[in-house]
GROMACS .gro file of C-alpha atoms in nm:
model
  238
    1MET     CA    1  -0.345   5.030   2.018
    2MET     CA    2  -0.069   4.884   1.798
    3THR     CA    3   0.003   5.078   1.481
    4PRO     CA    4   0.042   4.898   1.146
    5GLU     CA    5   0.406   5.006   1.135
    6LEU     CA    6   0.483   4.850   1.474
    7ARG     CA    7   0.297   4.532   1.383
    8ASN     CA    8   0.500   4.499   1.061
    9TRP     CA    9   0.823   4.554   1.250
   10TYR     CA   10   0.743   4.276   1.500
   11LEU     CA   11   0.638   4.039   1.225
   12SER     CA   12   0.959   4.112   1.034
   13ASN     CA   13   1.169   4.029   1.339
   14LEU     CA   14   0.975   3.708   1.395
   15GLY     CA   15   1.047   3.595   1.038
   16ILE     CA   16   0.693   3.646   0.910
   17VAL     CA   17   0.694   3.789   0.558
   18GLN     CA   18   0.435   4.060   0.509
   19TYR     CA   19   0.319   4.159   0.164
   20GLN     CA   20   0.252   4.526   0.116
   21PRO     CA   21   0.029   4.686  -0.147
   22LYS     CA   22   0.209   4.803  -0.456
   23GLY     CA   23   0.353   5.149  -0.413
   24GLU     CA   24   0.358   5.137  -0.033
   25GLU     CA   25   0.705   5.181   0.114
   26PRO     CA   26   0.810   5.018   0.439
   27VAL     CA   27   0.810   5.255   0.734
   28SER     CA   28   1.121   5.288   0.946
   29LEU     CA   29   1.047   5.306   1.316
   30SER     CA   30   1.259   5.540   1.525
   31PHE     CA   31   1.285   5.484   1.898
   32GLN     CA   32   1.426   5.727   2.151
   33ALA     CA   33   1.538   5.637   2.497
   34PRO     CA   34   1.281   5.750   2.757
   35SER     CA   35   1.380   6.041   2.973
   36SER     CA   36   1.258   5.900   3.304
   37GLY     CA   37   1.207   5.567   3.485
   38GLU     CA   38   0.829   5.609   3.482
   39GLU     CA   39   0.826   5.656   3.107
   40ALA     CA   40   1.060   5.358   3.069
   41SER     CA   41   0.826   5.144   3.273
   42SER     CA   42   0.533   5.256   3.060
   43VAL     CA   43   0.719   5.175   2.740
   44VAL     CA   44   0.824   4.830   2.866
   45TYR     CA   45   0.468   4.748   2.970
   46SER     CA   46   0.335   4.867   2.636
   47ALA     CA   47   0.595   4.662   2.452
   48LYS     CA   48   0.496   4.348   2.645
   49GLU     CA   49   0.134   4.401   2.548
   50ASP     CA   50   0.235   4.455   2.187
   51VAL     CA   51   0.449   4.138   2.183
   52ALA     CA   52   0.167   3.936   2.336
   53SER     CA   53  -0.069   4.072   2.073
   54ILE     CA   54   0.176   3.994   1.793
   55LEU     CA   55   0.236   3.637   1.918
   56LYS     CA   56  -0.138   3.571   1.920
   57PHE     CA   57  -0.155   3.705   1.566
   58VAL     CA   58   0.138   3.486   1.458
   59ASP     CA   59  -0.014   3.171   1.612
   60LYS     CA   60  -0.340   3.244   1.438
   61ALA     CA   61  -0.161   3.300   1.107
   62LYS     CA   62   0.038   2.975   1.139
   63ASN     CA   63  -0.271   2.772   1.227
   64SER     CA   64  -0.455   2.922   0.932
   65THR     CA   65  -0.165   2.837   0.696
   66SER     CA   66  -0.136   2.484   0.835
   67GLN     CA   67  -0.505   2.417   0.787
   68ALA     CA   68  -0.493   2.553   0.433
   69THR     CA   69  -0.197   2.339   0.321
   70GLU     CA   70  -0.269   2.024   0.517
   71GLU     CA   71  -0.410   1.746   0.302
   72PRO     CA   72  -0.749   1.620   0.411
   73VAL     CA   73  -0.742   1.299   0.611
   74PHE     CA   74  -1.009   1.048   0.527
   75GLU     CA   75  -1.103   0.797   0.790
   76SER     CA   76  -1.054   0.446   0.667
   77LYS     CA   77  -1.337   0.211   0.739
   78PRO     CA   78  -1.233  -0.106   0.920
   79VAL     CA   79  -1.209  -0.400   0.683
   80SER     CA   80  -1.422  -0.689   0.792
   81VAL     CA   81  -1.225  -1.009   0.744
   82ILE     CA   82  -1.426  -1.326   0.771
   83ASP     CA   83  -1.213  -1.639   0.799
   84GLU     CA   84  -1.358  -1.913   0.588
   85VAL     CA   85  -1.421  -2.212   0.812
   86MET     CA   86  -1.347  -2.541   0.640
   87SER     CA   87  -1.574  -2.829   0.734
   88PHE     CA   88  -1.567  -3.191   0.622
   89ARG     CA   89  -1.576  -3.553   0.728
   90LEU     CA   90  -1.322  -3.802   0.600
   91ALA     CA   91  -1.377  -4.172   0.645
   92CYS     CA   92  -1.052  -4.367   0.671
   93TRP     CA   93  -1.017  -4.743   0.620
   94GLN     CA   94  -0.713  -4.965   0.657
   95PRO     CA   95  -0.836  -5.294   0.512
   96CYS     CA   96  -0.486  -5.448   0.510
   97ASP     CA   97  -0.136  -5.366   0.631
   98ASP     CA   98  -0.010  -5.176   0.327
   99LEU     CA   99  -0.320  -4.976   0.217
  100LEU     CA  100  -0.501  -4.674   0.358
  101VAL     CA  101  -0.820  -4.536   0.199
  102PHE     CA  102  -0.978  -4.189   0.242
  103ASN     CA  103  -1.320  -4.083   0.113
  104GLN     CA  104  -1.509  -3.764   0.189
  105PHE     CA  105  -1.858  -3.731   0.336
  106PRO     CA  106  -2.074  -3.442   0.450
  107LEU     CA  107  -2.039  -3.362   0.819
  108GLY     CA  108  -2.266  -3.576   1.034
  109THR     CA  109  -2.327  -3.844   0.771
  110ASN     CA  110  -2.202  -4.201   0.750
  111PRO     CA  111  -2.124  -4.413   0.443
  112GLU     CA  112  -2.433  -4.557   0.275
  113PRO     CA  113  -2.461  -4.936   0.221
  114GLU     CA  114  -2.415  -4.901  -0.157
  115GLU     CA  115  -2.099  -4.694  -0.102
  116LEU     CA  116  -1.958  -4.958   0.134
  117GLN     CA  117  -2.043  -5.231  -0.116
  118LEU     CA  118  -1.867  -5.044  -0.398
  119LEU     CA  119  -1.555  -4.992  -0.187
  120SER     CA  120  -1.552  -5.361  -0.090
  121ASN     CA  121  -1.570  -5.462  -0.456
  122ILE     CA  122  -1.283  -5.228  -0.548
  123LEU     CA  123  -1.060  -5.355  -0.267
  124ARG     CA  124  -1.141  -5.718  -0.341
  125ALA     CA  125  -1.047  -5.667  -0.706
  126ILE     CA  126  -0.696  -5.556  -0.610
  127GLY     CA  127  -0.654  -5.821  -0.341
  128ARG     CA  128  -0.676  -5.581  -0.046
  129LEU     CA  129  -0.976  -5.717   0.145
  130PRO     CA  130  -0.859  -6.023   0.337
  131ASP     CA  131  -1.108  -6.012   0.624
  132GLY     CA  132  -1.400  -5.801   0.507
  133LEU     CA  133  -1.430  -5.423   0.521
  134PRO     CA  134  -1.351  -5.285   0.867
  135ALA     CA  135  -1.548  -5.001   1.025
  136PRO     CA  136  -1.409  -4.665   0.915
  137GLU     CA  137  -1.237  -4.413   1.135
  138LEU     CA  138  -1.425  -4.085   1.100
  139ILE     CA  139  -1.223  -3.764   1.096
  140ASP     CA  140  -1.438  -3.454   1.144
  141TRP     CA  141  -1.322  -3.097   1.084
  142PRO     CA  142  -1.334  -2.857   1.263
  143MET     CA  143  -1.235  -3.070   1.558
  144SER     CA  144  -1.467  -3.069   1.859
  145HIS     CA  145  -1.207  -2.932   2.103
  146GLY     CA  146  -1.179  -2.604   1.912
  147GLY     CA  147  -0.862  -2.440   1.786
  148GLU     CA  148  -0.777  -2.327   1.436
  149THR     CA  149  -1.025  -2.412   1.163
  150ASP     CA  150  -0.857  -2.304   0.839
  151GLU     CA  151  -0.718  -2.519   0.559
  152PRO     CA  152  -0.350  -2.510   0.668
  153ALA     CA  153  -0.450  -2.637   1.013
  154ALA     CA  154  -0.654  -2.918   0.856
  155ARG     CA  155  -0.360  -3.011   0.633
  156SER     CA  156  -0.126  -3.018   0.933
  157MET     CA  157  -0.354  -3.244   1.136
  158LEU     CA  158  -0.405  -3.491   0.850
  159SER     CA  159  -0.034  -3.490   0.769
  160VAL     CA  160   0.047  -3.601   1.123
  161PHE     CA  161  -0.222  -3.870   1.106
  162LEU     CA  162  -0.096  -4.003   0.773
  163ASP     CA  163   0.270  -3.992   0.876
  164ALA     CA  164   0.192  -4.201   1.185
  165ARG     CA  165   0.021  -4.468   0.971
  166ILE     CA  166   0.312  -4.480   0.729
  167THR     CA  167   0.590  -4.497   0.988
  168LYS     CA  168   0.420  -4.709   1.255
  169ARG     CA  169   0.189  -4.937   1.057
  170GLY     CA  170   0.384  -4.984   0.736
  171VAL     CA  171   0.137  -4.825   0.496
  172LEU     CA  172   0.276  -4.822   0.140
  173TRP     CA  173  -0.030  -4.710  -0.060
  174VAL     CA  174  -0.281  -4.433   0.009
  175LEU     CA  175  -0.600  -4.419  -0.196
  176LEU     CA  176  -0.737  -4.064  -0.204
  177MET     CA  177  -1.099  -4.076  -0.314
  178GLY     CA  178  -1.255  -3.739  -0.400
  179ASP     CA  179  -1.151  -3.376  -0.408
  180VAL     CA  180  -1.137  -3.306  -0.032
  181ALA     CA  181  -0.897  -3.591   0.044
  182THR     CA  182  -0.687  -3.495  -0.259
  183LYS     CA  183  -0.677  -3.126  -0.171
  184LEU     CA  184  -0.567  -3.190   0.186
  185LEU     CA  185  -0.336  -3.489   0.150
  186SER     CA  186  -0.178  -3.465  -0.194
  187PRO     CA  187   0.152  -3.272  -0.211
  188SER     CA  188   0.083  -3.181  -0.574
  189GLU     CA  189  -0.030  -2.831  -0.674
  190LYS     CA  190  -0.248  -2.975  -0.951
  191THR     CA  191  -0.624  -2.943  -0.935
  192TYR     CA  192  -0.833  -3.242  -0.840
  193ALA     CA  193  -0.940  -3.297  -1.201
  194GLU     CA  194  -0.577  -3.295  -1.314
  195SER     CA  195  -0.473  -3.532  -1.035
  196VAL     CA  196  -0.727  -3.810  -1.098
  197GLY     CA  197  -0.540  -4.126  -1.200
  198VAL     CA  198  -0.202  -3.989  -1.088
  199ILE     CA  199   0.032  -4.195  -0.870
  200GLU     CA  200   0.278  -3.989  -0.667
  201GLU     CA  201   0.532  -4.065  -0.396
  202ILE     CA  202   0.498  -3.883  -0.064
  203ALA     CA  203   0.709  -3.842   0.249
  204GLY     CA  204   0.797  -4.170   0.419
  205GLY     CA  205   0.820  -4.368   0.096
  206ALA     CA  206   0.449  -4.437   0.048
  207LYS     CA  207   0.260  -4.355  -0.272
  208ILE     CA  208  -0.077  -4.189  -0.320
  209ILE     CA  209  -0.328  -4.272  -0.591
  210VAL     CA  210  -0.601  -4.017  -0.668
  211VAL     CA  211  -0.936  -4.152  -0.786
  212ARG     CA  212  -1.298  -4.040  -0.795
  213SER     CA  213  -1.501  -4.050  -0.475
  214LEU     CA  214  -1.743  -4.333  -0.406
  215GLN     CA  215  -2.031  -4.090  -0.456
  216GLU     CA  216  -1.899  -3.981  -0.796
  217MET     CA  217  -1.857  -4.340  -0.914
  218LEU     CA  218  -2.212  -4.427  -0.815
  219LYS     CA  219  -2.347  -4.127  -1.006
  220ALA     CA  220  -2.127  -4.179  -1.310
  221PRO     CA  221  -2.059  -4.551  -1.375
  222ASP     CA  222  -1.793  -4.466  -1.634
  223ALA     CA  223  -1.579  -4.337  -1.348
  224LYS     CA  224  -1.544  -4.697  -1.220
  225ALA     CA  225  -1.346  -4.793  -1.529
  226GLU     CA  226  -1.128  -4.486  -1.483
  227THR     CA  227  -1.062  -4.590  -1.122
  228TRP     CA  228  -0.973  -4.943  -1.224
  229GLN     CA  229  -0.713  -4.814  -1.470
  230ALA     CA  230  -0.552  -4.615  -1.188
  231ILE     CA  231  -0.538  -4.895  -0.930
  232LYS     CA  232  -0.510  -5.219  -1.127
  233SER     CA  233  -0.131  -5.226  -1.085
  234LEU     CA  234  -0.188  -5.293  -0.714
  235ALA     CA  235  -0.340  -5.630  -0.800
  236ASP     CA  236   0.007  -5.749  -0.899
  237ARG     CA  237   0.162  -5.630  -0.571
  238THR     CA  238  -0.029  -5.836  -0.319
   0.00000   0.00000   0.00000
């Protein structure tokens, strides 16, 4: 059995500070060399047991101290990130060589007869309907073949489409009708409401004109006059 004095001596040599009750003096251990080999063997064996006992005590003390000082670790719950999928349909018309028109529609729907009639009247007023209104090209997003579905990807796809029309077909004017077309094709950081009526140059030398959508103009007739103010300058550039 290890005495308290021997335990304190081992702990002191291992660098473990022991606090003693007030008034208790440390005990000095005196060792004498054993007189015979048998006694020496007994002492060595006893010492090994004592060291093993002390090391177990030290490990237990360190673990206890570590647990007491270690800050609690709280498991963080995984954050569920849901990517917002953008969906739209843009109808695109090129009624003449220098003009391209975009108007938004809900996915799966086609322009109504009254919307087509309104667009024809607008284009005829600015001299951009030489042969009647052509069938629109419908651009659906997300695209059917899969891939990325976020807004930057939609912008990139439409930018390539528009650039090809400007460089290969000589488009000089782009009429953006409605907030979706404006948000995705206008280089401006202005809101849709702030952009209505604005004419701005884009890459390739063409210019965009932002106006209300066909649906908005049919619901609010006053918006037709606003659109005319924005596009009437084109009538002099036929």
